[in-house]
Amino acid sequence: MNREKIVVIDFGGQYNQLVARRVRECNVYCEIYSYRTNLEQIKTMNPKGIILTGGPDSCYAPGAASCGRELFELGIPVLGLCYGAQLMMHVLGGRVGPAPVREYGKIEVTVDKSAKLFGDVSEKTICWMSHNDYIEEMASGFRAVARTKDCPVAAAQCEEKNLYAIQFHPEVLHTQEGTKMIRNFLYEVCHCEGNWKMDAFVENSISAIREKVGSGKVLCALSGGVDSSVAAVMLSKAVGEQLTCVFVDHGLLRKNEGDEVEAVFGPDGPYKLNFIRVNAQERFYEKLKGAREPEQKRKIIGEEFIRVFEEEAKKIGAVDFLVQGTIYPDVVESGLGGESAVIKSHHNVGGLPDYVDFKEIIEPLRDLFKDEVRRAGLELGIPEKLVYRQPFPGPGLGIRIIGEVTAEKVVMVQEADAIYREEIAKAGLDKGIGQYFAALTNMRSVGVMGDERTYDYAVALRAVNTVDFMTAEVAEIPWDVLGKVASRIVNEVSGVSRVLYDVTQKPPGTIEFE
C-alpha cells in the first residue's frame, strides 16, 4: 500500500507532536522533521502537504529559525501555524512585527466560511492564541480569512498557490473546531485519501516482519509494559517460535509486577511465548550506587539492560534481530524526529552501540503514538486490561526515586504506589485518569509518629489527564481520596512521614518526575 504522507516541519514549538497526532487522527500519516532538514530530502518524500509548526522566535530576528522561499514554490500545499504563519509571510515579502495587543488563551475568532479551511467551521469560533508578534502586512497574493478583535490577520490564504497561514493553534484541544480545520487542509486542500488505518498497519507490519526475519532468530526485550507487550505479540504472530522474549526484572518494577508479567507472558500464559525471566535486581542496585542525576541513572539502567541481553543472547545462540518497543514520541524526544531538545535518553533510539552482538534492530511500533499502539494491541487481540495498563517508563522506579536508588527506597516507593493505585481503584477513578503514580522525593522532613519525632522521606503523588501524553492536565482527585491515600502511606510505609500532591501541568513539567 502506498502510504501518503504529510511532513510537519518543526521550528521548536512545544506542540510539534500534537500537530502530528491531529493529522494521524484524520487517518493521514505524517512525520516530524527539523527546519534544518535539507529541502531535497523533503522533496524525495513526495509529501501531499507540509505543515510549519509554532516556535519561540521572532521570525524577523537575527538567527531565528527560518526556511527558504523555495519551500513555498514546490507546488506542495503548505499550512503555517502561529510562528509558521508569520514565517511564511516574512519569507514571501510580508511584514511581521510586535503586536500592539498580545493574545494568549481562548480568543473568539471570526472566520470567512468561503475559505477552504473554514467551510464547515462556525463563523465565530473559540481558538487558542499564543503570540507576541502578528502579521502587519500580508505577502502579495494573500487575503485575510479570519480575524479577532485585536488581530486583523488571524488567518490568510493564497488559494492560487495553496498556501495557508493560521495565527492560532488548531492542534490544541482548546481550539474548539481545530480538528475540522486540519481535516479541511488535508482533504480539501491536499486531497488526501485517508489510508492510515490501524488494521492495515498491523497486517502490513506482520507481513513485513515475516519477510525481513526470514528464518532468523529474534530476541525481544519484554518489559511487560504496553509498548513491549504489543511488539512481542506482533512478532509472535509474525515469526512464532523464532521469537524469544527476555524479561529482565531489574528490581525497579512496581510491587509484584515481575510475577504478573510472568503470569501473562510466561509458559503458563495465553501467548505461549519462548519466555526467559532474568532476576537481576542486585546487579542493577550495585551499578546504581552513588548515581544521583536522572540522565546518569537512565544511562546506567539502559546500558545494563543491553549487557543482560548480550549474556542471554549468548546462552540462546546466534540471534539475528533485537526487538524494541520504541514508539514515535521516543524518536522525537530523543532528538531524531524534530527540532526539540533531547528530553529522554533511555530509549536506545536509532541503534545500539557498536559492541552489541546483534545484526539489526526491529522496532515495529516506531511510527506510532501511544494511543495508536493501544489500537494496534486491540487489533492483535490483546485484552483491554493489558492494552490500557498504566504507562511505565523503561528505567522504572529508577526515575521515580529522586536521587540515589537503594533497595530500601525501592520498597518505599513500591508500597506507596501500591496503596495509591489501590485507593484510586476503590474510588472508581482508575479508568478516568490518564496516568497516576507515587514517586519518592529526596526531601526529608521532621514529623511526629506516636510520641517521637521522625526525620523521614516525603512521597509525591502524581495524577494527570491526557489524550496523547504530549500535553497533560492535573487530575482533580477528591480530597477525601487523597487524604485516605496520604494517611495509609504515612502509617503503613516505613521511612515516609509526609505526602505531597503534584499539581504541575505538562508543559512545563513532564509527566514523570525525572
Short mmCIF file of C-alpha atoms in Angstrom, two decimals:
data_model
loop_
_atom_site.label_atom_id
_atom_site.label_comp_id
_atom_site.label_asym_id
_atom_site.label_seq_id
_atom_site.Cartn_x
_atom_site.Cartn_y
_atom_site.Cartn_z
CA MET A 1 0.00 0.00 0.00
CA ASN A 2 1.30 3.46 -0.91
CA ARG A 3 1.44 5.44 2.33
CA GLU A 4 0.59 9.08 1.62
CA LYS A 5 2.47 11.45 3.90
CA ILE A 6 2.23 14.90 5.42
CA VAL A 7 5.53 16.43 6.57
CA VAL A 8 5.50 18.53 9.75
CA ILE A 9 8.45 20.93 9.85
CA ASP A 10 9.38 21.75 13.43
CA PHE A 11 10.57 25.23 14.38
CA GLY A 12 10.93 24.39 18.08
CA GLY A 13 7.27 24.68 19.02
CA GLN A 14 6.01 22.90 22.11
CA TYR A 15 3.06 21.40 20.19
CA ASN A 16 5.01 19.75 17.34
CA GLN A 17 3.96 16.21 18.29
CA LEU A 18 0.40 17.37 18.85
CA VAL A 19 0.24 18.63 15.26
CA ALA A 20 1.30 15.18 14.04
CA ARG A 21 -1.24 13.50 16.31
CA ARG A 22 -4.11 15.57 14.96
CA VAL A 23 -3.11 14.72 11.40
CA ARG A 24 -2.98 11.00 12.25
CA GLU A 25 -6.42 11.25 13.88
CA CYS A 26 -7.68 12.25 10.45
CA ASN A 27 -6.32 8.94 9.05
CA VAL A 28 -3.38 10.58 7.30
CA TYR A 29 0.18 9.51 8.11
CA CYS A 30 2.71 12.21 8.95
CA GLU A 31 6.24 12.62 10.26
CA ILE A 32 8.12 15.43 12.02
CA TYR A 33 11.37 16.91 10.71
CA SER A 34 13.57 19.77 11.87
CA TYR A 35 13.54 23.03 9.92
CA ARG A 36 17.22 22.28 9.28
CA THR A 37 16.27 19.29 7.10
CA ASN A 38 17.57 19.63 3.55
CA LEU A 39 14.88 20.67 1.10
CA GLU A 40 15.94 17.93 -1.33
CA GLN A 41 15.21 15.35 1.38
CA ILE A 42 11.73 16.81 1.82
CA LYS A 43 11.13 16.66 -1.93
CA THR A 44 12.13 12.98 -2.17
CA MET A 45 9.40 12.13 0.36
CA ASN A 46 6.83 13.43 -2.13
CA PRO A 47 4.53 14.71 0.64
CA LYS A 48 0.91 15.54 -0.01
CA GLY A 49 1.30 18.63 2.15
CA ILE A 50 3.63 20.46 4.54
CA ILE A 51 2.75 21.95 7.94
CA LEU A 52 5.00 24.51 9.64
CA THR A 53 4.80 24.45 13.46
CA GLY A 54 4.95 27.20 16.02
CA GLY A 55 8.21 28.28 17.58
CA PRO A 56 9.66 30.56 20.27
CA ASP A 57 11.47 33.05 17.98
CA SER A 58 10.52 36.28 16.26
CA CYS A 59 10.88 35.38 12.59
CA TYR A 60 12.49 38.75 11.75
CA ALA A 61 15.16 38.48 14.50
CA PRO A 62 18.78 37.64 13.58
CA GLY A 63 19.45 33.92 13.92
CA ALA A 64 15.77 32.97 14.12
CA ALA A 65 14.69 29.56 12.85
CA SER A 66 13.83 30.01 9.18
CA CYS A 67 13.40 28.42 5.76
CA GLY A 68 13.97 29.43 2.18
CA ARG A 69 11.45 30.82 -0.28
CA GLU A 70 11.90 27.62 -2.30
CA LEU A 71 9.80 25.69 0.24
CA PHE A 72 6.75 27.65 -0.86
CA GLU A 73 7.50 27.17 -4.56
CA LEU A 74 7.47 23.36 -4.65
CA GLY A 75 3.84 23.21 -5.71
CA ILE A 76 3.06 21.36 -2.46
CA PRO A 77 0.32 22.81 -0.20
CA VAL A 78 1.75 24.48 2.92
CA LEU A 79 -0.04 25.32 6.17
CA GLY A 80 1.76 27.61 8.61
CA LEU A 81 0.69 27.59 12.26
CA CYS A 82 1.43 30.57 14.56
CA TYR A 83 5.20 31.11 14.06
CA GLY A 84 4.90 29.08 10.85
CA ALA A 85 2.25 31.54 9.61
CA GLN A 86 4.40 34.57 10.46
CA LEU A 87 7.47 32.98 8.85
CA MET A 88 5.52 32.29 5.66
CA MET A 89 4.56 35.95 5.41
CA HIS A 90 8.05 37.18 6.31
CA VAL A 91 9.82 34.97 3.76
CA LEU A 92 7.33 35.81 0.98
CA GLY A 93 7.63 39.58 1.41
CA GLY A 94 5.01 40.43 4.00
CA ARG A 95 5.72 42.25 7.26
CA VAL A 96 5.67 40.82 10.79
CA GLY A 97 6.22 42.84 13.96
CA PRO A 98 5.38 43.10 17.67
CA ALA A 99 1.62 43.01 18.22
CA PRO A 100 0.03 46.08 19.86
CA VAL A 101 -2.00 43.65 21.98
CA ARG A 102 -0.51 40.28 22.86
CA GLU A 103 -3.08 37.49 22.60
CA TYR A 104 -2.87 34.47 24.86
CA GLY A 105 -5.51 31.88 25.71
CA LYS A 106 -9.00 31.27 24.37
CA ILE A 107 -9.94 34.00 21.89
CA GLU A 108 -13.06 34.37 19.74
CA VAL A 109 -12.13 34.27 16.05
CA THR A 110 -14.37 35.32 13.18
CA VAL A 111 -13.71 33.23 10.07
CA ASP A 112 -14.58 33.56 6.40
CA LYS A 113 -16.62 30.45 5.67
CA SER A 114 -15.87 30.71 1.94
CA ALA A 115 -12.23 29.77 2.71
CA LYS A 116 -11.36 26.10 2.21
CA LEU A 117 -10.05 25.76 5.77
CA PHE A 118 -13.26 27.04 7.36
CA GLY A 119 -16.14 25.77 5.21
CA ASP A 120 -17.71 23.68 7.99
CA VAL A 121 -16.48 25.86 10.89
CA SER A 122 -18.76 28.21 12.85
CA GLU A 123 -18.43 31.83 11.77
CA LYS A 124 -17.44 32.74 15.33
CA THR A 125 -15.33 30.06 16.99
CA ILE A 126 -13.05 29.82 20.04
CA CYS A 127 -9.36 29.31 19.25
CA TRP A 128 -6.14 29.10 21.27
CA MET A 129 -3.82 32.05 20.72
CA SER A 130 -0.23 32.38 21.96
CA HIS A 131 1.74 35.13 20.25
CA ASN A 132 3.67 38.36 20.83
CA ASP A 133 4.15 39.13 17.12
CA TYR A 134 1.49 39.46 14.44
CA ILE A 135 1.16 39.84 10.70
CA GLU A 136 1.26 43.59 9.99
CA GLU A 137 1.08 43.24 6.22
CA MET A 138 0.29 40.14 4.18
CA ALA A 139 2.57 38.95 1.38
CA SER A 140 1.44 39.55 -2.21
CA GLY A 141 -1.38 37.24 -3.34
CA PHE A 142 -2.77 36.58 0.16
CA ARG A 143 -6.08 37.66 1.61
CA ALA A 144 -7.23 37.58 5.22
CA VAL A 145 -9.80 34.87 6.01
CA ALA A 146 -10.04 35.17 9.81
CA ARG A 147 -9.71 37.96 12.39
CA THR A 148 -10.08 38.70 16.09
CA LYS A 149 -10.77 41.95 17.96
CA ASP A 150 -7.03 42.66 18.20
CA CYS A 151 -5.60 40.66 15.29
CA PRO A 152 -6.75 41.67 11.79
CA VAL A 153 -4.99 38.68 10.16
CA ALA A 154 -5.80 35.65 12.30
CA ALA A 155 -5.64 33.54 9.11
CA ALA A 156 -4.70 34.20 5.49
CA GLN A 157 -4.63 32.24 2.27
CA CYS A 158 -3.19 32.35 -1.21
CA GLU A 159 -5.52 29.83 -2.80
CA GLU A 160 -3.75 30.03 -6.16
CA LYS A 161 -0.53 28.63 -4.65
CA ASN A 162 -2.19 26.50 -1.94
CA LEU A 163 -0.53 28.46 0.86
CA TYR A 164 -2.39 28.89 4.15
CA ALA A 165 -1.42 30.71 7.34
CA ILE A 166 -3.16 30.44 10.73
CA GLN A 167 -2.07 32.67 13.63
CA PHE A 168 -3.65 30.44 16.31
CA HIS A 169 -3.12 26.77 17.23
CA PRO A 170 -5.76 24.45 15.68
CA GLU A 171 -3.90 21.40 17.05
CA VAL A 172 -4.67 22.04 20.73
CA LEU A 173 -7.97 20.92 22.23
CA HIS A 174 -8.74 24.47 23.42
CA THR A 175 -9.39 25.36 19.76
CA GLN A 176 -12.91 24.04 19.62
CA GLU A 177 -13.06 23.30 15.87
CA GLY A 178 -9.33 22.85 15.27
CA THR A 179 -9.61 19.27 14.04
CA LYS A 180 -12.11 20.38 11.39
CA MET A 181 -9.59 22.97 10.15
CA ILE A 182 -6.76 20.44 9.97
CA ARG A 183 -9.05 17.93 8.27
CA ASN A 184 -10.03 20.57 5.71
CA PHE A 185 -6.39 21.23 4.91
CA LEU A 186 -5.74 17.51 4.48
CA TYR A 187 -8.78 16.66 2.40
CA GLU A 188 -9.96 19.89 0.74
CA VAL A 189 -6.51 21.34 0.01
CA CYS A 190 -4.09 18.36 -0.10
CA HIS A 191 -6.71 15.88 -1.42
CA CYS A 192 -5.54 13.09 0.87
CA GLU A 193 -7.24 9.69 0.67
CA GLY A 194 -7.01 8.91 4.40
CA ASN A 195 -5.38 5.48 4.12
CA TRP A 196 -3.65 5.46 7.52
CA LYS A 197 -5.75 2.73 9.21
CA MET A 198 -4.65 0.59 12.14
CA ASP A 199 -5.96 -2.74 10.83
CA ALA A 200 -3.94 -2.25 7.65
CA PHE A 201 -0.89 -1.17 9.63
CA VAL A 202 -0.96 -4.32 11.77
CA GLU A 203 -1.48 -6.63 8.80
CA ASN A 204 1.24 -4.96 6.73
CA SER A 205 3.66 -4.88 9.69
CA ILE A 206 3.28 -8.60 10.34
CA SER A 207 3.92 -9.38 6.66
CA ALA A 208 6.93 -7.04 6.55
CA ILE A 209 8.42 -8.54 9.72
CA ARG A 210 7.95 -12.09 8.42
CA GLU A 211 9.73 -11.19 5.17
CA LYS A 212 12.52 -9.31 6.94
CA VAL A 213 13.27 -12.01 9.54
CA GLY A 214 13.05 -14.99 7.22
CA SER A 215 14.48 -17.94 9.16
CA GLY A 216 16.40 -15.72 11.62
CA LYS A 217 16.20 -15.81 15.39
CA VAL A 218 14.64 -12.86 17.20
CA LEU A 219 15.19 -11.64 20.74
CA CYS A 220 12.57 -9.33 22.25
CA ALA A 221 13.15 -7.01 25.19
CA LEU A 222 9.90 -7.60 27.08
CA SER A 223 9.19 -5.26 30.00
CA GLY A 224 5.52 -6.08 30.42
CA GLY A 225 4.54 -2.52 29.56
CA VAL A 226 2.09 -1.69 26.78
CA ASP A 227 4.69 -0.94 24.10
CA SER A 228 6.88 -4.00 24.54
CA SER A 229 3.82 -6.25 25.04
CA VAL A 230 2.26 -5.13 21.75
CA ALA A 231 5.62 -5.50 19.99
CA ALA A 232 6.07 -9.02 21.42
CA VAL A 233 2.62 -10.22 20.35
CA MET A 234 3.08 -8.71 16.88
CA LEU A 235 6.41 -10.52 16.48
CA SER A 236 4.92 -13.73 17.83
CA LYS A 237 2.19 -13.61 15.17
CA ALA A 238 4.83 -12.92 12.52
CA VAL A 239 7.56 -15.47 13.35
CA GLY A 240 6.19 -17.76 16.06
CA GLU A 241 8.82 -19.89 17.81
CA GLN A 242 11.69 -18.00 16.19
CA LEU A 243 11.00 -15.35 18.83
CA THR A 244 12.44 -15.49 22.35
CA CYS A 245 11.25 -12.92 24.89
CA VAL A 246 13.63 -11.95 27.67
CA PHE A 247 12.11 -10.22 30.65
CA VAL A 248 14.66 -8.50 32.87
CA ASP A 249 13.48 -7.91 36.41
CA HIS A 250 15.83 -5.07 37.32
CA GLY A 251 14.28 -4.60 40.75
CA LEU A 252 12.77 -1.28 39.68
CA LEU A 253 9.29 -2.53 38.85
CA ARG A 254 6.03 -1.85 40.64
CA LYS A 255 5.04 -4.10 43.52
CA ASN A 256 4.55 -7.75 42.38
CA GLU A 257 4.89 -6.69 38.74
CA GLY A 258 7.58 -9.24 37.87
CA ASP A 259 5.30 -12.10 38.84
CA GLU A 260 2.36 -10.52 37.00
CA VAL A 261 4.38 -10.21 33.77
CA GLU A 262 5.48 -13.82 34.01
CA ALA A 263 1.89 -14.95 34.60
CA VAL A 264 0.80 -13.28 31.36
CA PHE A 265 3.73 -13.99 29.04
CA GLY A 266 5.38 -16.99 30.70
CA PRO A 267 4.92 -20.68 29.88
CA ASP A 268 1.50 -20.84 31.57
CA GLY A 269 0.22 -17.64 29.96
CA PRO A 270 -2.11 -17.29 26.96
CA TYR A 271 0.56 -16.40 24.38
CA LYS A 272 2.85 -19.46 24.67
CA LEU A 273 5.95 -17.36 24.00
CA ASN A 274 9.51 -18.56 24.49
CA PHE A 275 9.91 -16.65 27.76
CA ILE A 276 13.03 -16.15 29.88
CA ARG A 277 12.96 -14.24 33.15
CA VAL A 278 16.24 -12.80 34.42
CA ASN A 279 16.26 -11.76 38.08
CA ALA A 280 18.96 -9.08 38.07
CA GLN A 281 17.83 -6.88 40.94
CA GLU A 282 21.06 -6.84 42.94
CA ARG A 283 23.12 -6.32 39.81
CA PHE A 284 21.24 -3.12 38.99
CA TYR A 285 21.28 -1.81 42.56
CA GLU A 286 25.06 -2.25 42.64
CA LYS A 287 25.51 -0.39 39.35
CA LEU A 288 23.30 2.46 40.56
CA LYS A 289 25.23 3.07 43.78
CA GLY A 290 26.22 6.72 44.02
CA ALA A 291 24.28 7.75 40.88
CA ARG A 292 22.05 10.74 41.60
CA GLU A 293 21.47 12.59 38.33
CA PRO A 294 18.47 11.48 36.20
CA GLU A 295 20.42 11.14 32.94
CA GLN A 296 23.19 9.21 34.68
CA LYS A 297 20.68 6.75 36.11
CA ARG A 298 18.92 6.34 32.77
CA LYS A 299 22.18 5.56 31.02
CA ILE A 300 23.29 3.08 33.69
CA ILE A 301 19.96 1.24 33.56
CA GLY A 302 19.84 1.26 29.76
CA GLU A 303 23.40 0.02 29.37
CA GLU A 304 22.95 -2.71 31.96
CA PHE A 305 19.85 -3.85 30.10
CA ILE A 306 21.96 -4.28 26.99
CA ARG A 307 24.62 -6.22 28.90
CA VAL A 308 21.97 -8.60 30.24
CA PHE A 309 20.58 -9.13 26.74
CA GLU A 310 24.04 -9.82 25.39
CA GLU A 311 24.51 -12.52 28.01
CA GLU A 312 21.13 -14.06 27.32
CA ALA A 313 21.73 -13.98 23.58
CA LYS A 314 24.93 -15.95 24.04
CA LYS A 315 23.05 -18.59 26.01
CA ILE A 316 20.38 -18.82 23.32
CA GLY A 317 22.89 -18.97 20.50
CA ALA A 318 23.06 -16.87 17.37
CA VAL A 319 20.49 -14.07 17.45
CA ASP A 320 19.84 -12.08 14.30
CA PHE A 321 17.39 -9.40 15.44
CA LEU A 322 16.60 -7.48 18.60
CA VAL A 323 13.07 -6.14 19.07
CA GLN A 324 12.48 -2.87 20.90
CA GLY A 325 9.16 -1.26 21.79
CA THR A 326 10.27 2.20 20.60
CA ILE A 327 7.31 4.46 19.74
CA TYR A 328 7.22 7.73 17.83
CA PRO A 329 7.37 10.14 20.81
CA ASP A 330 10.56 8.28 21.84
CA VAL A 331 12.03 9.08 18.44
CA VAL A 332 11.12 12.77 18.66
CA GLU A 333 12.12 13.19 22.32
CA SER A 334 15.46 11.54 21.65
CA GLY A 335 16.28 14.33 19.22
CA LEU A 336 15.88 12.34 15.99
CA GLY A 337 12.45 13.39 14.82
CA GLY A 338 12.30 17.16 15.02
CA GLU A 339 13.80 20.31 16.42
CA SER A 340 13.03 19.60 20.10
CA ALA A 341 15.84 19.18 22.59
CA VAL A 342 16.64 15.70 23.86
CA ILE A 343 14.12 15.07 26.64
CA LYS A 344 14.76 11.38 27.25
CA SER A 345 17.86 9.34 26.61
CA HIS A 346 16.82 5.88 27.80
CA HIS A 347 15.01 4.79 24.63
CA ASN A 348 18.03 3.45 22.72
CA VAL A 349 16.50 5.02 19.64
CA GLY A 350 18.38 4.85 16.37
CA GLY A 351 20.56 1.84 17.05
CA LEU A 352 22.66 0.07 19.65
CA PRO A 353 26.32 0.60 20.48
CA ASP A 354 28.79 -0.97 18.04
CA TYR A 355 29.89 -3.59 20.56
CA VAL A 356 26.41 -5.13 20.93
CA ASP A 357 26.24 -8.50 19.20
CA PHE A 358 23.01 -8.22 17.14
CA LYS A 359 22.73 -7.80 13.40
CA GLU A 360 19.77 -5.48 13.34
CA ILE A 361 17.01 -3.89 15.41
CA ILE A 362 13.31 -4.32 14.70
CA GLU A 363 11.12 -1.50 16.03
CA PRO A 364 7.62 -2.41 14.82
CA LEU A 365 5.92 0.45 16.69
CA ARG A 366 8.41 3.17 15.81
CA ASP A 367 5.86 5.08 13.71
CA LEU A 368 3.07 5.04 16.33
CA PHE A 369 1.91 7.35 19.08
CA LYS A 370 0.80 5.78 22.38
CA ASP A 371 -2.92 5.73 21.59
CA GLU A 372 -2.13 4.16 18.20
CA VAL A 373 -0.10 1.46 19.99
CA ARG A 374 -3.16 0.65 22.09
CA ARG A 375 -5.32 0.43 18.99
CA ALA A 376 -2.75 -1.89 17.41
CA GLY A 377 -2.86 -4.02 20.57
CA LEU A 378 -6.63 -4.38 20.29
CA GLU A 379 -6.28 -5.30 16.59
CA LEU A 380 -3.84 -8.04 17.68
CA GLY A 381 -6.40 -9.42 20.12
CA ILE A 382 -4.61 -8.38 23.31
CA PRO A 383 -7.14 -7.98 26.17
CA GLU A 384 -8.16 -4.42 27.07
CA LYS A 385 -6.85 -4.94 30.60
CA LEU A 386 -3.31 -5.23 29.22
CA VAL A 387 -3.67 -2.71 26.42
CA TYR A 388 -4.85 0.05 28.75
CA ARG A 389 -2.38 -0.70 31.50
CA GLN A 390 -0.78 2.33 33.13
CA PRO A 391 2.29 3.57 31.23
CA PHE A 392 5.57 2.71 32.92
CA PRO A 393 8.99 4.10 31.93
CA GLY A 394 11.82 1.84 30.77
CA PRO A 395 14.08 2.80 33.71
CA GLY A 396 11.15 2.03 36.01
CA LEU A 397 11.28 3.29 39.56
CA GLY A 398 14.83 4.43 38.89
CA ILE A 399 13.35 7.72 37.66
CA ARG A 400 10.56 7.79 40.25
CA ILE A 401 13.14 7.84 43.03
CA ILE A 402 14.77 11.26 43.13
CA GLY A 403 18.49 10.99 43.83
CA GLU A 404 20.32 7.77 44.63
CA VAL A 405 18.48 4.47 44.22
CA THR A 406 18.70 1.87 47.00
CA ALA A 407 16.83 -1.34 47.70
CA GLU A 408 15.22 0.30 50.75
CA LYS A 409 13.97 3.25 48.71
CA VAL A 410 12.57 0.90 46.06
CA VAL A 411 10.46 -0.82 48.72
CA MET A 412 9.19 2.56 49.97
CA VAL A 413 8.02 3.74 46.56
CA GLN A 414 6.61 0.30 45.64
CA GLU A 415 4.48 0.21 48.79
CA ALA A 416 3.36 3.83 48.47
CA ASP A 417 2.48 3.35 44.81
CA ALA A 418 0.54 0.14 45.53
CA ILE A 419 -1.53 1.93 48.19
CA TYR A 420 -2.19 4.84 45.83
CA ARG A 421 -3.30 2.58 42.99
CA GLU A 422 -5.46 0.51 45.31
CA GLU A 423 -7.32 3.54 46.68
CA ILE A 424 -7.75 5.10 43.24
CA ALA A 425 -9.33 1.84 42.03
CA LYS A 426 -11.56 1.59 45.14
CA ALA A 427 -12.82 5.11 44.45
CA GLY A 428 -13.66 4.11 40.85
CA LEU A 429 -11.25 6.68 39.42
CA ASP A 430 -8.76 4.34 37.74
CA LYS A 431 -10.47 4.31 34.32
CA GLY A 432 -10.73 8.08 34.15
CA ILE A 433 -7.15 9.14 34.90
CA GLY A 434 -4.55 9.06 32.13
CA GLN A 435 -1.61 8.23 34.39
CA TYR A 436 -1.03 8.19 38.13
CA PHE A 437 1.81 7.01 40.36
CA ALA A 438 3.80 7.69 43.52
CA ALA A 439 7.39 8.97 43.47
CA LEU A 440 9.90 9.20 46.29
CA THR A 441 11.47 12.62 46.69
CA ASN A 442 14.94 13.13 48.13
CA MET A 443 13.50 15.57 50.64
CA ARG A 444 13.38 14.55 54.28
CA SER A 445 11.38 16.46 56.84
CA VAL A 446 10.51 16.38 60.52
CA GLY A 447 7.36 14.54 61.54
CA VAL A 448 5.73 13.09 64.63
CA MET A 449 4.89 9.40 64.92
CA GLY A 450 3.38 8.49 68.27
CA ASP A 451 5.32 10.41 70.88
CA GLU A 452 8.53 10.56 68.87
CA ARG A 453 9.88 12.97 66.31
CA THR A 454 10.88 11.47 62.97
CA TYR A 455 13.04 12.65 60.10
CA ASP A 456 11.81 10.69 57.10
CA TYR A 457 11.14 11.00 53.36
CA ALA A 458 8.31 12.73 51.50
CA VAL A 459 6.34 10.86 48.83
CA ALA A 460 4.88 12.85 45.92
CA LEU A 461 1.70 11.69 44.22
CA ARG A 462 1.18 12.42 40.51
CA ALA A 463 -2.06 12.09 38.52
CA VAL A 464 -2.77 13.61 35.11
CA ASN A 465 -5.43 13.53 32.44
CA THR A 466 -4.16 13.34 28.88
CA VAL A 467 -5.31 12.22 25.46
CA ASP A 468 -1.96 11.84 23.74
CA PHE A 469 0.68 12.15 26.53
CA MET A 470 2.12 15.19 24.72
CA THR A 471 0.24 17.58 26.99
CA ALA A 472 -1.37 16.79 30.33
CA GLU A 473 -3.57 18.47 32.90
CA VAL A 474 -3.59 17.68 36.60
CA ALA A 475 -6.35 15.27 37.64
CA GLU A 476 -8.61 16.72 40.32
CA ILE A 477 -8.76 13.80 42.75
CA PRO A 478 -11.27 14.33 45.59
CA TRP A 479 -9.63 15.46 48.82
CA ASP A 480 -11.13 12.60 50.82
CA VAL A 481 -9.43 10.09 48.49
CA LEU A 482 -6.10 11.92 48.68
CA GLY A 483 -6.47 12.15 52.45
CA LYS A 484 -7.01 8.41 52.76
CA VAL A 485 -4.03 7.68 50.49
CA ALA A 486 -1.79 10.01 52.50
CA SER A 487 -2.91 8.56 55.82
CA ARG A 488 -2.29 5.00 54.70
CA ILE A 489 1.13 5.76 53.21
CA VAL A 490 2.38 7.54 56.31
CA ASN A 491 1.06 4.79 58.59
CA GLU A 492 1.97 1.75 56.50
CA VAL A 493 5.20 2.67 54.69
CA SER A 494 8.27 2.67 56.85
CA GLY A 495 10.57 5.63 56.25
CA VAL A 496 7.88 8.00 54.90
CA SER A 497 6.45 10.82 57.02
CA ARG A 498 4.93 13.21 54.50
CA VAL A 499 2.80 13.02 51.31
CA LEU A 500 2.60 15.76 48.65
CA TYR A 501 0.38 16.13 45.56
CA ASP A 502 1.98 17.45 42.36
CA VAL A 503 -0.23 19.98 40.55
CA THR A 504 2.15 20.81 37.67
CA GLN A 505 0.78 20.56 34.12
CA LYS A 506 2.70 19.35 31.05
CA PRO A 507 4.18 21.60 29.78
CA PRO A 508 6.10 22.97 31.62
CA GLY A 509 6.55 19.79 33.68
CA THR A 510 6.92 16.32 32.26
CA ILE A 511 4.57 13.55 33.37
CA GLU A 512 7.38 11.61 35.02
CA PHE A 513 9.50 13.18 37.77
CA GLU A 514 12.96 12.68 36.28
#
